[in-house]
PDB file of C-alpha atoms in Angstrom:
ATOM      1  CA  UNK A  61       4.917  12.181  11.171  1.00 87.00           C
ATOM      2  CA  UNK A  62       3.150  14.259   8.527  1.00 90.00           C
ATOM      3  CA  UNK A  63      -0.352  12.828   8.834  1.00 92.00           C
ATOM      4  CA  UNK A  64      -2.922  13.465   6.139  1.00 90.00           C
ATOM      5  CA  UNK A  65      -5.864  11.568   7.590  1.00 91.00           C
ATOM      6  CA  UNK A  66      -7.092   9.146  10.201  1.00 93.00           C
ATOM      7  CA  UNK A  67      -9.824   6.522  10.024  1.00 93.00           C
ATOM      8  CA  UNK A  68     -11.021   5.350  13.426  1.00 94.00           C
ATOM      9  CA  UNK A  69     -12.380   1.953  12.400  1.00 93.00           C
ATOM     10  CA  UNK A  70     -11.785  -0.450   9.539  1.00 95.00           C
ATOM     11  CA  UNK A  71     -12.750  -4.094   9.076  1.00 94.00           C
ATOM     12  CA  UNK A  72     -11.182  -4.473   5.626  1.00 93.00           C
ATOM     13  CA  UNK A  73      -7.719  -2.889   5.645  1.00 95.00           C
ATOM     14  CA  UNK A  74      -5.968  -5.342   7.997  1.00 96.00           C
ATOM     15  CA  UNK A  75      -6.933  -8.991   7.333  1.00 94.00           C
ATOM     16  CA  UNK A  76      -8.566 -10.576  10.356  1.00 95.00           C
ATOM     17  CA  UNK A  77      -8.033  -7.503  12.506  1.00 97.00           C
ATOM     18  CA  UNK A  78     -10.211  -4.618  13.697  1.00 96.00           C
ATOM     19  CA  UNK A  79      -8.006  -1.658  12.916  1.00 97.00           C
ATOM     20  CA  UNK A  80      -7.695   2.067  12.557  1.00 96.00           C
ATOM     21  CA  UNK A  81      -5.847   3.630   9.636  1.00 96.00           C
ATOM     22  CA  UNK A  82      -3.258   6.402   9.599  1.00 96.00           C
ATOM     23  CA  UNK A  83      -2.653   8.104   6.247  1.00 94.00           C
ATOM     24  CA  UNK A  84       0.749   9.731   5.806  1.00 94.00           C
ATOM     25  CA  UNK A  85       1.518  12.589   3.432  1.00 93.00           C
ATOM     26  CA  UNK A  86       3.893  12.533   0.499  1.00 93.00           C
ATOM     27  CA  UNK A  87       4.826   9.924  -2.106  1.00 95.00           C
ATOM     28  CA  UNK A  88       7.757   9.247  -4.426  1.00 94.00           C
ATOM     29  CA  UNK A  89       5.518   7.762  -7.132  1.00 95.00           C
ATOM     30  CA  UNK A  90       3.231   9.518  -9.607  1.00 94.00           C
ATOM     31  CA  UNK A  91       0.637   6.865 -10.478  1.00 95.00           C
ATOM     32  CA  UNK A  92      -1.966   8.725 -12.564  1.00 95.00           C
ATOM     33  CA  UNK A  93      -4.807   6.588 -11.185  1.00 94.00           C
ATOM     34  CA  UNK A  94      -3.895   7.220  -7.529  1.00 93.00           C
ATOM     35  CA  UNK A  95      -7.062   7.575  -5.445  1.00 88.00           C
ATOM     36  CA  UNK A  96      -5.342   9.770  -2.843  1.00 86.00           C
ATOM     37  CA  UNK A  97      -3.976  12.651  -4.925  1.00 86.00           C
ATOM     38  CA  UNK A  98      -3.897  15.097  -2.008  1.00 84.00           C
ATOM     39  CA  UNK A  99      -1.741  12.702  -0.035  1.00 87.00           C
ATOM     40  CA  UNK A 100       0.723  12.444  -2.910  1.00 81.00           C
ATOM     41  CA  UNK A 101       0.904  16.232  -2.987  1.00 69.00           C
ATOM     42  CA  UNK A 102       1.258  16.293   0.796  1.00 66.00           C
ATOM     43  CA  UNK A 103      -1.781  18.514   1.334  1.00 55.00           C
ATOM     44  CA  UNK A 104      -4.509  16.090   2.443  1.00 51.00           C
ATOM     45  CA  UNK A 105      -6.593  16.364   5.563  1.00 47.00           C
ATOM     46  CA  UNK A 106      -9.037  13.703   6.750  1.00 42.00           C
ATOM     47  CA  UNK A 107     -11.623  14.500   4.101  1.00 41.00           C
ATOM     48  CA  UNK A 108      -9.041  14.534   1.341  1.00 39.00           C
ATOM     49  CA  UNK A 109      -8.171  10.861   1.776  1.00 42.00           C
ATOM     50  CA  UNK A 110     -11.690   9.656   2.303  1.00 41.00           C
ATOM     51  CA  UNK A 111     -11.227   8.883   5.965  1.00 44.00           C
ATOM     52  CA  UNK A 112     -13.430   9.521   8.945  1.00 46.00           C
ATOM     53  CA  UNK A 113     -11.490  10.802  11.921  1.00 51.00           C
ATOM     54  CA  UNK A 114     -10.278  14.023  13.502  1.00 49.00           C
ATOM     55  CA  UNK A 115     -10.567  17.443  11.896  1.00 52.00           C
ATOM     56  CA  UNK A 116      -6.799  18.014  12.077  1.00 60.00           C
ATOM     57  CA  UNK A 117      -5.187  14.688  12.907  1.00 75.00           C
ATOM     58  CA  UNK A 118      -1.804  14.707  14.565  1.00 86.00           C
ATOM     59  CA  UNK A 119       0.316  12.031  16.150  1.00 91.00           C
ATOM     60  CA  UNK A 120      -0.432  12.881  19.769  1.00 91.00           C
ATOM     61  CA  UNK A 121      -4.184  12.905  19.240  1.00 92.00           C
ATOM     62  CA  UNK A 122      -4.008   9.542  17.498  1.00 94.00           C
ATOM     63  CA  UNK A 123      -1.974   8.070  20.358  1.00 95.00           C
ATOM     64  CA  UNK A 124      -4.529   9.361  22.873  1.00 94.00           C
ATOM     65  CA  UNK A 125      -7.264   7.705  20.820  1.00 95.00           C
ATOM     66  CA  UNK A 126      -5.356   4.416  20.825  1.00 95.00           C
ATOM     67  CA  UNK A 127      -4.905   4.548  24.611  1.00 94.00           C
ATOM     68  CA  UNK A 128      -8.680   4.871  25.010  1.00 94.00           C
ATOM     69  CA  UNK A 129      -9.478   2.096  22.525  1.00 93.00           C
ATOM     70  CA  UNK A 130      -7.295  -0.654  23.978  1.00 92.00           C
ATOM     71  CA  UNK A 131      -9.210  -3.910  23.892  1.00 90.00           C
ATOM     72  CA  UNK A 132     -11.541  -2.630  21.167  1.00 94.00           C
ATOM     73  CA  UNK A 133      -9.159  -1.778  18.340  1.00 96.00           C
ATOM     74  CA  UNK A 134      -6.689  -4.599  17.678  1.00 97.00           C
ATOM     75  CA  UNK A 135      -4.320  -3.070  15.165  1.00 97.00           C
ATOM     76  CA  UNK A 136      -3.256  -0.050  13.191  1.00 98.00           C
ATOM     77  CA  UNK A 137      -2.606   0.326   9.474  1.00 98.00           C
ATOM     78  CA  UNK A 138       0.003   2.856   8.379  1.00 98.00           C
ATOM     79  CA  UNK A 139      -0.533   3.786   4.755  1.00 96.00           C
ATOM     80  CA  UNK A 140      -0.143   6.782   2.486  1.00 91.00           C
ATOM     81  CA  UNK A 141       1.164   8.268   0.375  1.00 91.00           C
ATOM     82  CA  UNK A 142       4.335   6.331   1.121  1.00 96.00           C
ATOM     83  CA  UNK A 143       4.882   5.853   4.861  1.00 97.00           C
ATOM     84  CA  UNK A 144       8.588   4.985   4.613  1.00 97.00           C
ATOM     85  CA  UNK A 145       9.301   8.594   3.604  1.00 96.00           C
ATOM     86  CA  UNK A 146       8.455   9.656   7.164  1.00 95.00           C
ATOM     87  CA  UNK A 147      11.622  10.223   9.198  1.00 94.00           C
ATOM     88  CA  UNK A 148       9.964   9.249  12.481  1.00 94.00           C
ATOM     89  CA  UNK A 149       7.985   6.264  11.194  1.00 97.00           C
ATOM     90  CA  UNK A 150      10.051   3.828  13.257  1.00 97.00           C
ATOM     91  CA  UNK A 151       9.496   5.769  16.481  1.00 97.00           C
ATOM     92  CA  UNK A 152       5.756   5.954  15.837  1.00 96.00           C
ATOM     93  CA  UNK A 153       5.479   2.232  15.139  1.00 97.00           C
ATOM     94  CA  UNK A 154       7.539   1.363  18.221  1.00 97.00           C
ATOM     95  CA  UNK A 155       5.274   3.516  20.382  1.00 97.00           C
ATOM     96  CA  UNK A 156       2.114   1.906  19.026  1.00 97.00           C
ATOM     97  CA  UNK A 157       3.673  -1.537  19.283  1.00 96.00           C
ATOM     98  CA  UNK A 158       4.466  -0.970  22.968  1.00 96.00           C
ATOM     99  CA  UNK A 159       0.795  -0.199  23.507  1.00 96.00           C
ATOM    100  CA  UNK A 160      -0.010  -3.745  22.403  1.00 96.00           C
ATOM    101  CA  UNK A 161      -1.327  -3.082  18.903  1.00 97.00           C
ATOM    102  CA  UNK A 162      -0.637  -5.137  15.811  1.00 98.00           C
ATOM    103  CA  UNK A 163       0.942  -3.238  12.904  1.00 98.00           C
ATOM    104  CA  UNK A 164       0.215  -3.402   9.193  1.00 98.00           C
ATOM    105  CA  UNK A 165       2.355  -1.340   6.856  1.00 98.00           C
ATOM    106  CA  UNK A 166       1.486  -0.441   3.264  1.00 98.00           C
ATOM    107  CA  UNK A 167       4.433   0.426   1.023  1.00 98.00           C
ATOM    108  CA  UNK A 168       5.600   0.745  -2.565  1.00 97.00           C
ATOM    109  CA  UNK A 169       8.819  -1.082  -1.732  1.00 98.00           C
ATOM    110  CA  UNK A 170      11.345   1.693  -2.327  1.00 97.00           C
ATOM    111  CA  UNK A 171      12.869   1.456   1.166  1.00 98.00           C
ATOM    112  CA  UNK A 172      14.108  -2.130   1.645  1.00 98.00           C
ATOM    113  CA  UNK A 173      16.540  -1.213   4.417  1.00 97.00           C
ATOM    114  CA  UNK A 174      13.703   0.208   6.497  1.00 98.00           C
ATOM    115  CA  UNK A 175      11.608  -2.901   5.887  1.00 98.00           C
ATOM    116  CA  UNK A 176      14.531  -5.141   6.798  1.00 98.00           C
ATOM    117  CA  UNK A 177      14.976  -3.308  10.099  1.00 98.00           C
ATOM    118  CA  UNK A 178      11.259  -3.619  10.871  1.00 98.00           C
ATOM    119  CA  UNK A 179      11.370  -7.370  10.249  1.00 98.00           C
ATOM    120  CA  UNK A 180      14.513  -7.861  12.330  1.00 97.00           C
ATOM    121  CA  UNK A 181      13.006  -5.892  15.227  1.00 97.00           C
ATOM    122  CA  UNK A 182       9.620  -7.601  14.987  1.00 97.00           C
ATOM    123  CA  UNK A 183       7.797  -4.311  14.472  1.00 98.00           C
ATOM    124  CA  UNK A 184       5.433  -5.314  11.662  1.00 98.00           C
ATOM    125  CA  UNK A 185       2.808  -8.074  11.696  1.00 98.00           C
ATOM    126  CA  UNK A 186       1.548  -7.667   8.129  1.00 98.00           C
ATOM    127  CA  UNK A 187       3.104  -6.045   5.089  1.00 98.00           C
ATOM    128  CA  UNK A 188       1.246  -5.047   1.924  1.00 98.00           C
ATOM    129  CA  UNK A 189       3.387  -4.011  -1.037  1.00 98.00           C
ATOM    130  CA  UNK A 190       2.019  -2.504  -4.211  1.00 98.00           C
ATOM    131  CA  UNK A 191       3.388  -3.956  -7.436  1.00 98.00           C
ATOM    132  CA  UNK A 192       2.687  -1.208  -9.953  1.00 98.00           C
ATOM    133  CA  UNK A 193       3.639  -2.994 -13.167  1.00 98.00           C
ATOM    134  CA  UNK A 194       6.544  -4.996 -14.596  1.00 97.00           C
ATOM    135  CA  UNK A 195      10.128  -3.769 -14.587  1.00 96.00           C
ATOM    136  CA  UNK A 196       9.980  -2.372 -18.126  1.00 96.00           C
ATOM    137  CA  UNK A 197       7.053  -0.097 -17.277  1.00 96.00           C
ATOM    138  CA  UNK A 198       7.939   0.949 -13.708  1.00 97.00           C
ATOM    139  CA  UNK A 199       9.708   4.169 -14.844  1.00 95.00           C
ATOM    140  CA  UNK A 200       6.279   5.426 -15.971  1.00 95.00           C
ATOM    141  CA  UNK A 201       5.191   5.854 -12.345  1.00 95.00           C
ATOM    142  CA  UNK A 202       8.451   6.594 -10.508  1.00 95.00           C
ATOM    143  CA  UNK A 203       9.798  10.044  -9.759  1.00 91.00           C
ATOM    144  CA  UNK A 204      13.230   8.425  -9.509  1.00 93.00           C
ATOM    145  CA  UNK A 205      13.516   5.368 -11.825  1.00 91.00           C
ATOM    146  CA  UNK A 206      16.893   4.464 -10.289  1.00 92.00           C
ATOM    147  CA  UNK A 207      14.926   3.174  -7.288  1.00 94.00           C
ATOM    148  CA  UNK A 208      13.653   0.204  -9.296  1.00 96.00           C
ATOM    149  CA  UNK A 209      16.409  -2.004  -7.860  1.00 97.00           C
ATOM    150  CA  UNK A 210      15.066  -1.184  -4.397  1.00 97.00           C
ATOM    151  CA  UNK A 211      11.625  -2.431  -5.431  1.00 98.00           C
ATOM    152  CA  UNK A 212      13.095  -5.723  -6.627  1.00 97.00           C
ATOM    153  CA  UNK A 213      15.110  -6.017  -3.405  1.00 98.00           C
ATOM    154  CA  UNK A 214      11.997  -5.402  -1.298  1.00 98.00           C
ATOM    155  CA  UNK A 215      10.071  -8.157  -3.070  1.00 98.00           C
ATOM    156  CA  UNK A 216      12.735 -10.737  -2.210  1.00 98.00           C
ATOM    157  CA  UNK A 217      13.065  -9.409   1.332  1.00 98.00           C
ATOM    158  CA  UNK A 218       9.317  -9.527   2.012  1.00 98.00           C
ATOM    159  CA  UNK A 219       9.004 -13.081   0.701  1.00 98.00           C
ATOM    160  CA  UNK A 220      11.901 -14.149   2.921  1.00 98.00           C
ATOM    161  CA  UNK A 221      11.255 -12.266   6.163  1.00 98.00           C
ATOM    162  CA  UNK A 222       7.740 -10.825   6.447  1.00 98.00           C
ATOM    163  CA  UNK A 223       5.632 -12.666   9.056  1.00 97.00           C
ATOM    164  CA  UNK A 224       2.562 -12.202   6.832  1.00 98.00           C
ATOM    165  CA  UNK A 225       2.209 -10.269   3.602  1.00 98.00           C
ATOM    166  CA  UNK A 226       0.456  -9.658   0.341  1.00 98.00           C
ATOM    167  CA  UNK A 227       1.488  -8.143  -2.939  1.00 98.00           C
ATOM    168  CA  UNK A 228      -1.204  -6.230  -4.765  1.00 98.00           C
ATOM    169  CA  UNK A 229      -1.725  -4.465  -8.069  1.00 98.00           C
ATOM    170  CA  UNK A 230      -4.223  -1.786  -8.979  1.00 96.00           C
ATOM    171  CA  UNK A 231      -5.145  -2.780 -12.519  1.00 97.00           C
ATOM    172  CA  UNK A 232      -5.326  -0.088 -15.172  1.00 97.00           C
ATOM    173  CA  UNK A 233      -4.006   0.135 -18.711  1.00 97.00           C
ATOM    174  CA  UNK A 234      -1.287   0.655 -19.888  1.00 97.00           C
ATOM    175  CA  UNK A 235       0.290  -0.611 -16.659  1.00 97.00           C
ATOM    176  CA  UNK A 236      -1.210  -4.106 -16.937  1.00 97.00           C
ATOM    177  CA  UNK A 237      -1.801  -6.578 -19.740  1.00 97.00           C
ATOM    178  CA  UNK A 238      -1.574 -10.348 -20.035  1.00 96.00           C
ATOM    179  CA  UNK A 239       2.121 -10.109 -20.917  1.00 97.00           C
ATOM    180  CA  UNK A 240       2.836  -7.649 -18.120  1.00 98.00           C
ATOM    181  CA  UNK A 241       1.032  -9.850 -15.611  1.00 98.00           C
ATOM    182  CA  UNK A 242       3.118 -12.809 -16.700  1.00 98.00           C
ATOM    183  CA  UNK A 243       6.246 -10.748 -16.054  1.00 98.00           C
ATOM    184  CA  UNK A 244       4.931  -9.703 -12.646  1.00 98.00           C
ATOM    185  CA  UNK A 245       4.183 -13.344 -11.890  1.00 98.00           C
ATOM    186  CA  UNK A 246       7.820 -14.195 -12.561  1.00 97.00           C
ATOM    187  CA  UNK A 247       8.914 -11.296 -10.299  1.00 97.00           C
ATOM    188  CA  UNK A 248       6.913 -12.668  -7.339  1.00 98.00           C
ATOM    189  CA  UNK A 249       6.928 -16.362  -8.231  1.00 98.00           C
ATOM    190  CA  UNK A 250       5.814 -18.465  -5.256  1.00 97.00           C
ATOM    191  CA  UNK A 251       4.476 -15.500  -3.244  1.00 98.00           C
ATOM    192  CA  UNK A 252       2.086 -16.282  -0.402  1.00 97.00           C
ATOM    193  CA  UNK A 253      -0.626 -13.923  -1.642  1.00 98.00           C
ATOM    194  CA  UNK A 254      -1.264 -11.668  -4.631  1.00 98.00           C
ATOM    195  CA  UNK A 255      -4.299  -9.416  -4.902  1.00 98.00           C
ATOM    196  CA  UNK A 256      -5.592  -7.740  -8.044  1.00 98.00           C
ATOM    197  CA  UNK A 257      -7.886  -4.788  -7.545  1.00 96.00           C
ATOM    198  CA  UNK A 258      -9.663  -2.888 -10.322  1.00 95.00           C
ATOM    199  CA  UNK A 259      -9.012   0.788 -10.797  1.00 93.00           C
ATOM    200  CA  UNK A 260     -12.105   2.938 -10.303  1.00 87.00           C
ATOM    201  CA  UNK A 261     -12.837   6.191 -12.062  1.00 82.00           C
ATOM    202  CA  UNK A 262     -15.648   7.597  -9.894  1.00 81.00           C
ATOM    203  CA  UNK A 263     -13.177   9.092  -7.410  1.00 84.00           C
ATOM    204  CA  UNK A 264     -10.610  11.872  -7.546  1.00 86.00           C
ATOM    205  CA  UNK A 265      -7.363  10.681  -9.105  1.00 89.00           C
ATOM    206  CA  UNK A 266      -3.929  12.222  -9.470  1.00 92.00           C
ATOM    207  CA  UNK A 267      -4.350  12.777 -13.224  1.00 93.00           C
ATOM    208  CA  UNK A 268      -7.959  13.639 -14.177  1.00 92.00           C
ATOM    209  CA  UNK A 269      -7.093  13.235 -17.866  1.00 94.00           C
ATOM    210  CA  UNK A 270      -6.221   9.610 -17.179  1.00 94.00           C
ATOM    211  CA  UNK A 271      -9.692   8.985 -15.759  1.00 92.00           C
ATOM    212  CA  UNK A 272     -11.288  10.412 -18.893  1.00 93.00           C
ATOM    213  CA  UNK A 273      -9.990   7.597 -21.123  1.00 95.00           C
ATOM    214  CA  UNK A 274     -12.316   4.598 -21.232  1.00 94.00           C
ATOM    215  CA  UNK A 275      -9.635   2.155 -22.366  1.00 95.00           C
ATOM    216  CA  UNK A 276      -7.657   2.628 -19.152  1.00 96.00           C
ATOM    217  CA  UNK A 277     -10.303   0.755 -17.152  1.00 96.00           C
ATOM    218  CA  UNK A 278     -10.932  -2.984 -17.106  1.00 96.00           C
ATOM    219  CA  UNK A 279     -14.061  -5.131 -17.127  1.00 96.00           C
ATOM    220  CA  UNK A 280     -14.651  -8.156 -14.923  1.00 96.00           C
ATOM    221  CA  UNK A 281     -13.650 -10.394 -17.825  1.00 97.00           C
ATOM    222  CA  UNK A 282     -10.454  -8.377 -18.276  1.00 97.00           C
ATOM    223  CA  UNK A 283      -9.629  -8.843 -14.599  1.00 97.00           C
ATOM    224  CA  UNK A 284     -10.183 -12.589 -14.834  1.00 98.00           C
ATOM    225  CA  UNK A 285      -7.832 -12.742 -17.824  1.00 98.00           C
ATOM    226  CA  UNK A 286      -5.130 -10.939 -15.843  1.00 98.00           C
ATOM    227  CA  UNK A 287      -5.602 -13.368 -12.975  1.00 98.00           C
ATOM    228  CA  UNK A 288      -5.273 -16.326 -15.353  1.00 98.00           C
ATOM    229  CA  UNK A 289      -1.990 -14.914 -16.667  1.00 98.00           C
ATOM    230  CA  UNK A 290      -0.385 -14.824 -13.219  1.00 98.00           C
ATOM    231  CA  UNK A 291      -1.853 -17.988 -11.675  1.00 98.00           C
ATOM    232  CA  UNK A 292       0.908 -20.278 -13.021  1.00 97.00           C
ATOM    233  CA  UNK A 293       3.381 -18.309 -10.903  1.00 98.00           C
ATOM    234  CA  UNK A 294       1.357 -17.384  -7.796  1.00 98.00           C
ATOM    235  CA  UNK A 295      -1.253 -19.946  -6.867  1.00 97.00           C
ATOM    236  CA  UNK A 296      -2.945 -17.718  -4.301  1.00 97.00           C
ATOM    237  CA  UNK A 297      -3.947 -14.924  -6.685  1.00 98.00           C
ATOM    238  CA  UNK A 298      -7.348 -13.354  -6.214  1.00 97.00           C
ATOM    239  CA  UNK A 299      -9.405 -10.380  -7.307  1.00 97.00           C
ATOM    240  CA  UNK A 300     -10.532  -8.053  -4.538  1.00 93.00           C
TER     241      UNK A 300
END
């Protein structure tokens, strides 16, 4: 895989699991608030994605690390960028799975067939899918808006087949509002878990001009209002 960074230890990225985190390069979305701009561009190293790991992480070195940490590390998070763009993602996950590690995959939902195969083969323990906005506004962040149907398909697939999952939204205007959150709530009605996370501006983002606009960022009260808008549809909605 094209690896952009590696974090040796995390207590927050995989619920209930001591994990390490692999960051893959490349993404098919262009979210202006993205906190990993170098990964989107495919140029990140470990410092670029805010991780703490090897100077030049590669797959073999990560696998050697995992062999040594058996019994200490419990799981691995594969995130990005967008991991499902990696041609050898399945082989990597199978290898790590055979070593006895739990797997969490982060995705934007544009590869439902890959997700379906992972579920059928029992390769993923936890799935986190980003919901960027409602269907009307999704083209604002997609390089290929025709993939929107894949996003909708992935939502239904995850709710039906994933052993454990969460949907999550990074909240920034104009991609969220009370009306948009209501629409998202209808998209994921009855989901097991939905997480809202505020967008921060004190980090590098894909579009620096976006970070310069005060109105793009939400207060605590704004976040609570968004949560209230979606609660009628997803009871387990929380702010992280």
